[in-house]
Amino acid sequence: MNGMNYLMNTYNRFPVVFDHGEGARIWDKNGKSYLDFTSGIAVNVLGHSHPKLVETIKTQAEKLIHCSNLYWTEPQIELAKLLGENTLKGKVFFVNSGTEANETAIKIARKYGKKKDKNKYKILSAHDSFHGRTLGSLTATGQPKYQEDFKPLVDGFDYFEFNNIDSLKQKISNEVCAVILEPVQGESGIIPATKDFLEAVRKLCNEYETLLIFDEVQCGMGRTGKLFAYQRYGVDPDILTVAKGLGGGVPIGAVVVNKKADILEPGDHGSTFGGNPLACSAGVTVMREILENNLLEQVEKLGIYLKKKLENLKEKFPEHVKETRGIGLMLGMELKEISAKDFAKKCFEKGLLLVPAGNNTVRFLPPFVITEDDIDQALEIVKECFSEFENRESRSETR
Ligand SMILES: *Cc1c(COP(=O)(O)O)cnc(C)c1O
């Protein structure tokens, strides 16, 4: 398409131009339809063109799109209340993306530490974590491949091994102001924390007067069958970061803090767009839909259904499937022999969207409005793809 060359070459895109969507389906310019098990990377939790979300955005756009944080608006107040009440009973700051939510959390942690001791500024994060692309969040992202070209990074960060409390014990000290982690790691291949680990991390953070930050940008907003994953574990963070699913596709992120971490004052932080009425009205509709329309039960039920089907595939194709992991509708299938990228490409050609992740894993992140029938269709495509890879292998063996 004329004009593609004007975009920076930052993504290896699939060769398709999408045009419109409805529910769990999305259509390209030529009218070919795809089953969307990507949800724009865990964003379109209500599926595409959800009538209530569309209506909300239309109505709000006609009233007021933006007016800045110099003033109050009802959608922002309402969304803050919904988030605060349903999480840490805390306060909320609105941003526009996941990485900004984490930057905000990092700044809060630094200020919190500084108030206690001038040397209490270190932040610990997990190897193989993902927290975003701006420099603070990038430094917290424990993956050298994302960091190498952008050094020097931000001072005062160090890393521990996920799900390994001894590794964290070796790194923690009175100089640490915060520990940040994803209760279910997303980008590195859908790796849930163990309950023991999160409980031990919480205890350790209390002991060292360190803030605990949970990055639920991917695993939050109902993805795991609870509004937030930490609620499944029964371990509360001091700071919760949210984005992706919050606006159902409208860019918005949020930081929720408990009383201890509620320390920002006028002038400390800000965002021109953050929490504007258009984005917040979308957030209110998404939250209400999730909380009041049985969507969490739906995620739980469909998640179990999908996971069972993936387990069946593992039994059927033990030479290709190494492991299936995840909670709710945040599921991963780790492959062997076939690359996750090639596999996602093959599924794409057959009309199913999946996202590759680290660890040679393909992610299944469907919208919460999918049906068992959609899952059956998707898994039929996955099965076909495995069979084709097998045929190709046996062909090359006989050659
Ligand atoms: C996607 C993601 C981010 C970054 O969000 P952006 O909106 O792309 O900045 C941060 N943390 C986690 C866990 C994510 O999955």
CSV table of C-alpha atoms and ligand atoms in Angstrom, one decimal:
chain,number,residue,atom,x,y,z
A,1,MET,CA,0.0,0.0,0.0
A,2,ASN,CA,1.3,3.4,-1.0
A,3,GLY,CA,2.8,5.2,2.1
A,4,MET,CA,4.0,2.1,4.0
A,5,ASN,CA,7.6,3.2,3.6
A,6,TYR,CA,6.9,6.3,5.7
A,7,LEU,CA,6.6,4.2,8.8
A,8,MET,CA,9.8,3.5,10.8
A,9,ASN,CA,10.8,-0.1,10.6
A,10,THR,CA,10.2,-1.0,14.2
A,11,TYR,CA,7.9,-3.9,13.7
A,12,ASN,CA,8.1,-7.1,11.7
A,13,ARG,CA,4.4,-6.9,10.7
A,14,PHE,CA,2.3,-9.6,9.3
A,15,PRO,CA,1.4,-8.9,5.6
A,16,VAL,CA,-2.1,-7.7,6.1
A,17,VAL,CA,-4.0,-4.4,6.3
A,18,PHE,CA,-6.9,-4.7,8.8
A,19,ASP,CA,-10.1,-2.8,8.2
A,20,HIS,CA,-12.8,-3.6,10.7
A,21,GLY,CA,-13.8,-6.1,13.4
A,22,GLU,CA,-16.7,-7.4,15.4
A,23,GLY,CA,-16.4,-9.5,18.5
A,24,ALA,CA,-13.6,-12.0,18.2
A,25,ARG,CA,-13.3,-11.5,14.5
A,26,ILE,CA,-11.4,-9.0,12.4
A,27,TRP,CA,-11.5,-8.4,8.6
A,28,ASP,CA,-8.7,-7.3,6.3
A,29,LYS,CA,-9.1,-4.8,3.3
A,30,ASN,CA,-9.9,-7.7,1.0
A,31,GLY,CA,-12.7,-9.0,3.1
A,32,LYS,CA,-10.9,-12.1,4.5
A,33,SER,CA,-11.8,-12.7,8.2
A,34,TYR,CA,-9.6,-13.9,11.0
A,35,LEU,CA,-10.3,-15.2,14.5
A,36,ASP,CA,-8.5,-12.8,16.8
A,37,PHE,CA,-6.8,-14.7,19.7
A,38,THR,CA,-4.5,-11.7,20.1
A,39,SER,CA,-6.9,-9.0,21.2
A,40,GLY,CA,-4.4,-6.4,20.0
A,41,ILE,CA,-2.0,-7.9,22.6
A,42,ALA,CA,-4.4,-8.3,25.5
A,43,VAL,CA,-6.1,-4.9,24.8
A,44,ASN,CA,-9.5,-5.6,23.2
A,45,VAL,CA,-11.0,-7.4,26.2
A,46,LEU,CA,-14.5,-6.7,25.0
A,47,GLY,CA,-13.7,-7.8,21.5
A,48,HIS,CA,-14.0,-5.5,18.5
A,49,SER,CA,-16.7,-2.9,18.1
A,50,HIS,CA,-18.4,-3.8,21.3
A,51,PRO,CA,-21.7,-1.9,21.0
A,52,LYS,CA,-21.6,-0.4,24.5
A,53,LEU,CA,-18.0,0.7,24.2
A,54,VAL,CA,-18.7,2.3,20.7
A,55,GLU,CA,-21.8,4.1,22.1
A,56,THR,CA,-19.8,5.4,25.1
A,57,ILE,CA,-17.0,6.7,22.9
A,58,LYS,CA,-19.5,8.4,20.5
A,59,THR,CA,-21.4,10.0,23.2
A,60,GLN,CA,-18.4,11.2,25.1
A,61,ALA,CA,-16.8,12.5,21.9
A,62,GLU,CA,-19.8,14.6,21.3
A,63,LYS,CA,-19.7,16.0,24.8
A,64,LEU,CA,-16.0,16.6,25.7
A,65,ILE,CA,-12.8,14.8,24.4
A,66,HIS,CA,-10.2,16.7,26.4
A,67,CYS,CA,-9.7,19.6,28.8
A,68,SER,CA,-6.5,18.8,30.7
A,69,ASN,CA,-5.9,18.0,34.4
A,70,LEU,CA,-6.2,21.6,35.4
A,71,TYR,CA,-9.9,20.7,35.8
A,72,TRP,CA,-12.1,17.9,37.1
A,73,THR,CA,-14.2,15.7,34.8
A,74,GLU,CA,-16.8,13.1,35.8
A,75,PRO,CA,-15.4,10.2,33.7
A,76,GLN,CA,-12.0,10.5,35.4
A,77,ILE,CA,-13.5,10.7,38.9
A,78,GLU,CA,-15.8,7.7,38.1
A,79,LEU,CA,-13.0,5.5,36.7
A,80,ALA,CA,-10.7,6.4,39.7
A,81,LYS,CA,-13.5,5.3,42.0
A,82,LEU,CA,-14.0,2.0,40.1
A,83,LEU,CA,-10.3,1.2,40.1
A,84,GLY,CA,-9.6,2.3,43.7
A,85,GLU,CA,-12.6,0.5,45.2
A,86,ASN,CA,-11.9,-2.7,43.4
A,87,THR,CA,-8.2,-2.9,44.1
A,88,LEU,CA,-6.1,-1.4,46.9
A,89,LYS,CA,-8.8,1.0,48.3
A,90,GLY,CA,-6.2,3.4,47.2
A,91,LYS,CA,-5.6,6.4,44.9
A,92,VAL,CA,-5.2,6.5,41.2
A,93,PHE,CA,-3.0,8.4,38.7
A,94,PHE,CA,-3.9,8.2,35.0
A,95,VAL,CA,-1.4,7.8,32.1
A,96,ASN,CA,-1.6,6.7,28.5
A,97,SER,CA,0.3,3.4,28.3
A,98,GLY,CA,1.9,0.6,30.3
A,99,THR,CA,5.4,2.0,30.2
A,100,GLU,CA,4.2,5.3,31.5
A,101,ALA,CA,2.3,3.6,34.4
A,102,ASN,CA,5.6,1.9,35.3
A,103,GLU,CA,7.6,5.1,35.0
A,104,THR,CA,5.1,6.7,37.4
A,105,ALA,CA,5.6,3.7,39.8
A,106,ILE,CA,9.3,4.1,39.6
A,107,LYS,CA,9.2,7.8,40.5
A,108,ILE,CA,6.9,7.1,43.4
A,109,ALA,CA,9.3,4.4,44.6
A,110,ARG,CA,12.3,6.8,44.4
A,111,LYS,CA,10.5,9.5,46.3
A,112,TYR,CA,9.4,7.0,48.9
A,113,GLY,CA,12.9,5.7,49.4
A,114,LYS,CA,14.4,9.2,49.5
A,115,LYS,CA,12.1,10.2,52.3
A,116,LYS,CA,13.5,7.3,54.4
A,117,ASP,CA,17.2,7.5,53.5
A,118,LYS,CA,19.2,9.2,50.7
A,119,ASN,CA,20.7,5.9,49.7
A,120,LYS,CA,17.4,4.0,49.5
A,121,TYR,CA,16.9,4.3,45.7
A,122,LYS,CA,17.6,0.8,44.3
A,123,ILE,CA,14.9,-1.0,42.3
A,124,LEU,CA,14.9,-4.7,41.8
A,125,SER,CA,13.2,-6.5,38.9
A,126,ALA,CA,13.1,-10.0,37.5
A,127,HIS,CA,15.2,-11.5,34.8
A,128,ASP,CA,13.0,-12.0,31.6
A,129,SER,CA,10.5,-9.4,32.8
A,130,PHE,CA,8.9,-6.9,30.6
A,131,HIS,CA,7.9,-3.4,31.8
A,132,GLY,CA,8.0,-1.2,28.7
A,133,ARG,CA,10.2,0.8,26.4
A,134,THR,CA,10.9,4.2,28.0
A,135,LEU,CA,14.2,4.4,29.7
A,136,GLY,CA,13.1,3.7,33.3
A,137,SER,CA,10.8,0.9,32.4
A,138,LEU,CA,13.4,-0.4,29.9
A,139,THR,CA,16.0,-0.5,32.6
A,140,ALA,CA,13.5,-2.5,34.8
A,141,THR,CA,12.9,-4.9,31.9
A,142,GLY,CA,15.4,-7.7,32.7
A,143,GLN,CA,16.2,-8.6,29.1
A,144,PRO,CA,19.5,-7.5,27.6
A,145,LYS,CA,18.2,-7.8,24.0
A,146,TYR,CA,15.9,-4.8,24.6
A,147,GLN,CA,18.5,-2.8,26.4
A,148,GLU,CA,21.9,-3.2,24.6
A,149,ASP,CA,21.6,-0.4,22.0
A,150,PHE,CA,20.3,2.2,24.4
A,151,LYS,CA,22.9,2.2,27.2
A,152,PRO,CA,23.7,3.9,29.5
A,153,LEU,CA,20.5,2.9,31.2
A,154,VAL,CA,19.0,4.4,34.4
A,155,ASP,CA,21.2,4.0,37.6
A,156,GLY,CA,20.2,2.0,40.6
A,157,PHE,CA,18.6,-1.1,39.1
A,158,ASP,CA,19.4,-4.8,39.7
A,159,TYR,CA,17.8,-8.1,38.8
A,160,PHE,CA,16.7,-11.3,40.5
A,161,GLU,CA,15.5,-14.6,39.2
A,162,PHE,CA,11.7,-14.9,38.9
A,163,ASN,CA,10.1,-17.5,41.2
A,164,ASN,CA,13.4,-17.9,43.1
A,165,ILE,CA,13.2,-16.2,46.5
A,166,ASP,CA,16.8,-17.0,47.4
A,167,SER,CA,17.9,-15.0,44.4
A,168,LEU,CA,15.8,-12.0,45.6
A,169,LYS,CA,17.2,-12.4,49.2
A,170,GLN,CA,20.7,-12.1,47.8
A,171,LYS,CA,19.8,-8.7,46.2
A,172,ILE,CA,17.5,-7.1,48.7
A,173,SER,CA,18.9,-4.6,51.2
A,174,ASN,CA,17.9,-1.5,53.1
A,175,GLU,CA,18.9,0.5,50.0
A,176,VAL,CA,16.1,-1.0,47.9
A,177,CYS,CA,13.1,1.2,47.6
A,178,ALA,CA,11.0,-1.1,45.4
A,179,VAL,CA,10.7,-4.5,43.9
A,180,ILE,CA,8.7,-4.7,40.6
A,181,LEU,CA,7.4,-7.8,39.0
A,182,GLU,CA,4.6,-9.2,36.8
A,183,PRO,CA,2.4,-11.8,38.7
A,184,VAL,CA,2.1,-13.6,35.4
A,185,GLN,CA,5.0,-12.8,33.1
A,186,GLY,CA,3.6,-12.1,29.6
A,187,GLU,CA,6.2,-11.2,27.0
A,188,SER,CA,8.7,-13.8,28.2
A,189,GLY,CA,6.2,-16.6,27.5
A,190,ILE,CA,3.3,-16.7,30.0
A,191,ILE,CA,5.0,-17.7,33.2
A,192,PRO,CA,2.8,-17.4,36.3
A,193,ALA,CA,4.5,-16.7,39.6
A,194,THR,CA,4.1,-19.3,42.3
A,195,LYS,CA,2.0,-18.4,45.3
A,196,ASP,CA,4.9,-19.3,47.6
A,197,PHE,CA,7.1,-16.9,45.8
A,198,LEU,CA,4.7,-13.9,45.9
A,199,GLU,CA,4.0,-14.5,49.5
A,200,ALA,CA,7.7,-14.6,50.3
A,201,VAL,CA,8.4,-11.5,48.2
A,202,ARG,CA,5.7,-9.6,50.2
A,203,LYS,CA,7.2,-10.7,53.5
A,204,LEU,CA,10.7,-9.7,52.4
A,205,CYS,CA,9.5,-6.3,51.2
A,206,ASN,CA,7.8,-5.6,54.5
A,207,GLU,CA,11.0,-6.6,56.3
A,208,TYR,CA,13.1,-4.1,54.4
A,209,GLU,CA,10.4,-1.4,54.1
A,210,THR,CA,10.5,-1.8,50.4
A,211,LEU,CA,7.5,-1.0,48.1
A,212,LEU,CA,6.1,-3.9,46.1
A,213,ILE,CA,5.0,-3.0,42.6
A,214,PHE,CA,2.9,-5.4,40.6
A,215,ASP,CA,2.9,-4.7,36.9
A,216,GLU,CA,-0.5,-6.0,35.8
A,217,VAL,CA,-0.4,-4.2,32.4
A,218,GLN,CA,-0.9,-7.6,30.7
A,219,CYS,CA,-2.3,-9.9,33.3
A,220,GLY,CA,-4.7,-7.4,34.8
A,221,MET,CA,-8.2,-6.3,33.8
A,222,GLY,CA,-9.8,-9.7,34.1
A,223,ARG,CA,-7.4,-11.7,32.0
A,224,THR,CA,-6.8,-14.3,34.7
A,225,GLY,CA,-10.5,-14.6,35.7
A,226,LYS,CA,-10.1,-12.1,38.6
A,227,LEU,CA,-10.1,-8.4,38.0
A,228,PHE,CA,-6.4,-8.5,38.9
A,229,ALA,CA,-4.1,-11.4,39.0
A,230,TYR,CA,-2.8,-10.5,42.5
A,231,GLN,CA,-6.3,-11.2,43.8
A,232,ARG,CA,-6.0,-14.8,42.7
A,233,TYR,CA,-2.8,-15.0,44.8
A,234,GLY,CA,-4.1,-13.2,47.8
A,235,VAL,CA,-0.9,-11.0,47.9
A,236,ASP,CA,-1.4,-7.3,47.7
A,237,PRO,CA,1.1,-4.9,46.2
A,238,ASP,CA,1.7,-1.4,47.4
A,239,ILE,CA,1.5,-0.1,43.8
A,240,LEU,CA,-0.4,-1.6,40.9
A,241,THR,CA,0.2,-0.6,37.3
A,242,VAL,CA,-2.5,-1.1,34.7
A,243,ALA,CA,-2.9,-0.4,31.0
A,244,LYS,CA,-3.6,-2.6,27.9
A,245,GLY,CA,-7.1,-3.8,28.6
A,246,LEU,CA,-8.3,-0.8,30.6
A,247,GLY,CA,-9.7,1.2,27.7
A,248,GLY,CA,-10.7,-1.8,25.6
A,249,GLY,CA,-8.5,-0.3,22.8
A,250,VAL,CA,-8.6,3.4,23.7
A,251,PRO,CA,-5.1,4.3,25.0
A,252,ILE,CA,-5.1,4.6,28.8
A,253,GLY,CA,-3.1,3.4,31.7
A,254,ALA,CA,-3.3,3.8,35.5
A,255,VAL,CA,-1.3,3.5,38.7
A,256,VAL,CA,-3.1,2.6,41.9
A,257,VAL,CA,-1.3,3.1,45.2
A,258,ASN,CA,-2.2,2.1,48.7
A,259,LYS,CA,-1.9,4.6,51.6
A,260,LYS,CA,1.8,3.9,52.1
A,261,ALA,CA,2.7,4.8,48.5
A,262,ASP,CA,0.3,7.8,48.2
A,263,ILE,CA,3.1,10.4,48.4
A,264,LEU,CA,3.0,12.4,45.2
A,265,GLU,CA,2.2,16.1,45.6
A,266,PRO,CA,1.4,18.9,43.2
A,267,GLY,CA,4.3,19.4,40.8
A,268,ASP,CA,5.8,15.9,41.3
A,269,HIS,CA,4.3,14.3,38.3
A,270,GLY,CA,1.9,15.0,35.4
A,271,SER,CA,0.5,14.0,32.1
A,272,THR,CA,-1.2,16.2,29.5
A,273,PHE,CA,-3.4,13.5,28.1
A,274,GLY,CA,-3.5,11.2,31.1
A,275,GLY,CA,-7.1,10.5,32.3
A,276,ASN,CA,-8.8,12.6,29.6
A,277,PRO,CA,-12.6,12.2,29.6
A,278,LEU,CA,-12.7,10.2,26.3
A,279,ALA,CA,-10.2,7.6,27.5
A,280,CYS,CA,-11.7,7.5,31.0
A,281,SER,CA,-15.3,7.0,29.7
A,282,ALA,CA,-14.1,4.0,27.7
A,283,GLY,CA,-12.4,2.7,30.9
A,284,VAL,CA,-15.6,3.1,32.9
A,285,THR,CA,-17.5,1.1,30.3
A,286,VAL,CA,-14.9,-1.7,30.2
A,287,MET,CA,-14.7,-1.9,34.0
A,288,ARG,CA,-18.5,-2.0,34.4
A,289,GLU,CA,-18.8,-4.6,31.7
A,290,ILE,CA,-16.2,-6.8,33.4
A,291,LEU,CA,-17.6,-6.3,36.9
A,292,GLU,CA,-21.3,-6.3,36.3
A,293,ASN,CA,-21.7,-8.7,33.3
A,294,ASN,CA,-20.3,-12.0,34.5
A,295,LEU,CA,-17.2,-11.6,32.3
A,296,LEU,CA,-14.9,-12.8,35.0
A,297,GLU,CA,-16.8,-16.1,35.3
A,298,GLN,CA,-16.8,-16.3,31.5
A,299,VAL,CA,-13.0,-15.9,31.5
A,300,GLU,CA,-12.6,-18.5,34.1
A,301,LYS,CA,-14.9,-21.0,32.4
A,302,LEU,CA,-13.5,-20.4,28.8
A,303,GLY,CA,-10.0,-20.4,30.2
A,304,ILE,CA,-10.4,-23.9,31.6
A,305,TYR,CA,-12.0,-25.1,28.3
A,306,LEU,CA,-9.2,-23.6,26.2
A,307,LYS,CA,-6.5,-24.9,28.5
A,308,LYS,CA,-7.9,-28.4,28.4
A,309,LYS,CA,-7.9,-28.3,24.6
A,310,LEU,CA,-4.3,-27.1,24.5
A,311,GLU,CA,-3.4,-30.0,26.9
A,312,ASN,CA,-5.1,-32.4,24.4
A,313,LEU,CA,-3.0,-31.0,21.6
A,314,LYS,CA,0.1,-31.5,23.7
A,315,GLU,CA,-0.8,-35.2,24.0
A,316,LYS,CA,-1.5,-35.4,20.3
A,317,PHE,CA,1.6,-33.7,19.2
A,318,PRO,CA,4.2,-34.4,21.9
A,319,GLU,CA,7.0,-33.8,19.4
A,320,HIS,CA,5.8,-30.2,18.9
A,321,VAL,CA,4.3,-29.0,22.2
A,322,LYS,CA,6.7,-28.8,25.1
A,323,GLU,CA,4.4,-27.2,27.7
A,324,THR,CA,1.2,-25.3,28.1
A,325,ARG,CA,1.0,-22.6,30.8
A,326,GLY,CA,-1.1,-19.8,32.1
A,327,ILE,CA,-4.3,-18.8,33.9
A,328,GLY,CA,-7.7,-17.8,32.6
A,329,LEU,CA,-7.5,-16.4,29.1
A,330,MET,CA,-3.8,-15.7,29.3
A,331,LEU,CA,-2.4,-19.0,28.0
A,332,GLY,CA,0.8,-20.0,26.3
A,333,MET,CA,1.9,-23.0,24.4
A,334,GLU,CA,5.7,-23.6,24.3
A,335,LEU,CA,6.8,-25.3,21.1
A,336,LYS,CA,9.7,-27.4,20.2
A,337,GLU,CA,11.1,-28.1,16.8
A,338,ILE,CA,8.9,-25.5,15.2
A,339,SER,CA,9.6,-21.8,15.9
A,340,ALA,CA,6.8,-19.9,17.6
A,341,LYS,CA,7.1,-17.2,14.9
A,342,ASP,CA,6.8,-19.6,12.0
A,343,PHE,CA,3.9,-21.2,13.8
A,344,ALA,CA,2.0,-18.0,14.3
A,345,LYS,CA,2.6,-17.1,10.7
A,346,LYS,CA,1.1,-20.4,9.5
A,347,CYS,CA,-1.9,-19.9,11.8
A,348,PHE,CA,-2.3,-16.4,10.4
A,349,GLU,CA,-2.4,-17.7,6.8
A,350,LYS,CA,-5.2,-19.9,7.9
A,351,GLY,CA,-7.2,-17.1,9.5
A,352,LEU,CA,-6.1,-17.3,13.2
A,353,LEU,CA,-4.2,-14.5,15.0
A,354,LEU,CA,-1.8,-15.6,17.7
A,355,VAL,CA,1.1,-13.7,19.3
A,356,PRO,CA,4.6,-15.2,19.7
A,357,ALA,CA,6.3,-14.5,23.0
A,358,GLY,CA,9.7,-15.4,24.5
A,359,ASN,CA,10.7,-19.0,25.3
A,360,ASN,CA,9.4,-20.1,21.8
A,361,THR,CA,5.8,-19.8,23.1
A,362,VAL,CA,2.7,-18.8,21.2
A,363,ARG,CA,0.2,-16.8,23.3
A,364,PHE,CA,-3.6,-17.2,23.3
A,365,LEU,CA,-5.1,-13.9,24.5
A,366,PRO,CA,-8.6,-13.9,23.1
A,367,PRO,CA,-11.2,-11.3,23.9
A,368,PHE,CA,-13.5,-12.2,26.9
A,369,VAL,CA,-16.5,-12.4,24.5
A,370,ILE,CA,-15.3,-15.5,22.6
A,371,THR,CA,-17.5,-18.6,22.6
A,372,GLU,CA,-16.6,-22.3,22.9
A,373,ASP,CA,-17.4,-22.5,19.2
A,374,ASP,CA,-14.7,-19.9,18.5
A,375,ILE,CA,-12.2,-21.8,20.6
A,376,ASP,CA,-13.1,-25.0,18.7
A,377,GLN,CA,-12.5,-23.3,15.4
A,378,ALA,CA,-9.2,-21.8,16.5
A,379,LEU,CA,-8.0,-25.1,17.8
A,380,GLU,CA,-9.0,-26.8,14.6
A,381,ILE,CA,-6.7,-24.4,12.8
A,382,VAL,CA,-3.9,-25.0,15.3
A,383,LYS,CA,-4.2,-28.7,14.7
A,384,GLU,CA,-4.1,-28.3,10.9
A,385,CYS,CA,-0.9,-26.3,11.3
A,386,PHE,CA,0.7,-29.0,13.4
A,387,SER,CA,-0.3,-31.6,10.8
A,388,GLU,CA,1.2,-29.5,8.0
A,389,PHE,CA,4.5,-29.0,9.8
A,390,GLU,CA,4.5,-32.8,10.4
A,391,ASN,CA,3.9,-33.5,6.7
A,392,ARG,CA,6.6,-31.1,5.7
A,393,GLU,CA,9.0,-32.8,8.1
A,394,SER,CA,8.2,-36.3,7.0
A,395,ARG,CA,8.6,-35.1,3.4
A,396,SER,CA,12.0,-33.8,4.1
A,397,GLU,CA,13.0,-37.0,5.9
A,398,THR,CA,12.1,-39.1,2.9
A,399,ARG,CA,13.9,-36.8,0.5
B,1,LIG,C1,2.8,-4.4,27.3
B,1,LIG,C2,3.4,-4.3,28.6
B,1,LIG,C3,4.0,-3.1,29.1
B,1,LIG,C4,4.2,-1.9,28.2
B,1,LIG,O1,3.0,-1.3,27.9
B,1,LIG,P1,2.9,-0.2,26.7
B,1,LIG,O2,1.5,0.3,26.7
B,1,LIG,O3,3.3,-0.9,25.4
B,1,LIG,O4,3.9,0.9,27.1
B,1,LIG,C5,4.5,-3.1,30.4
B,1,LIG,N1,4.4,-4.1,31.2
B,1,LIG,C6,3.8,-5.3,30.8
B,1,LIG,C7,3.7,-6.5,31.7
B,1,LIG,C8,3.3,-5.4,29.5
B,1,LIG,O5,2.8,-6.6,29.0
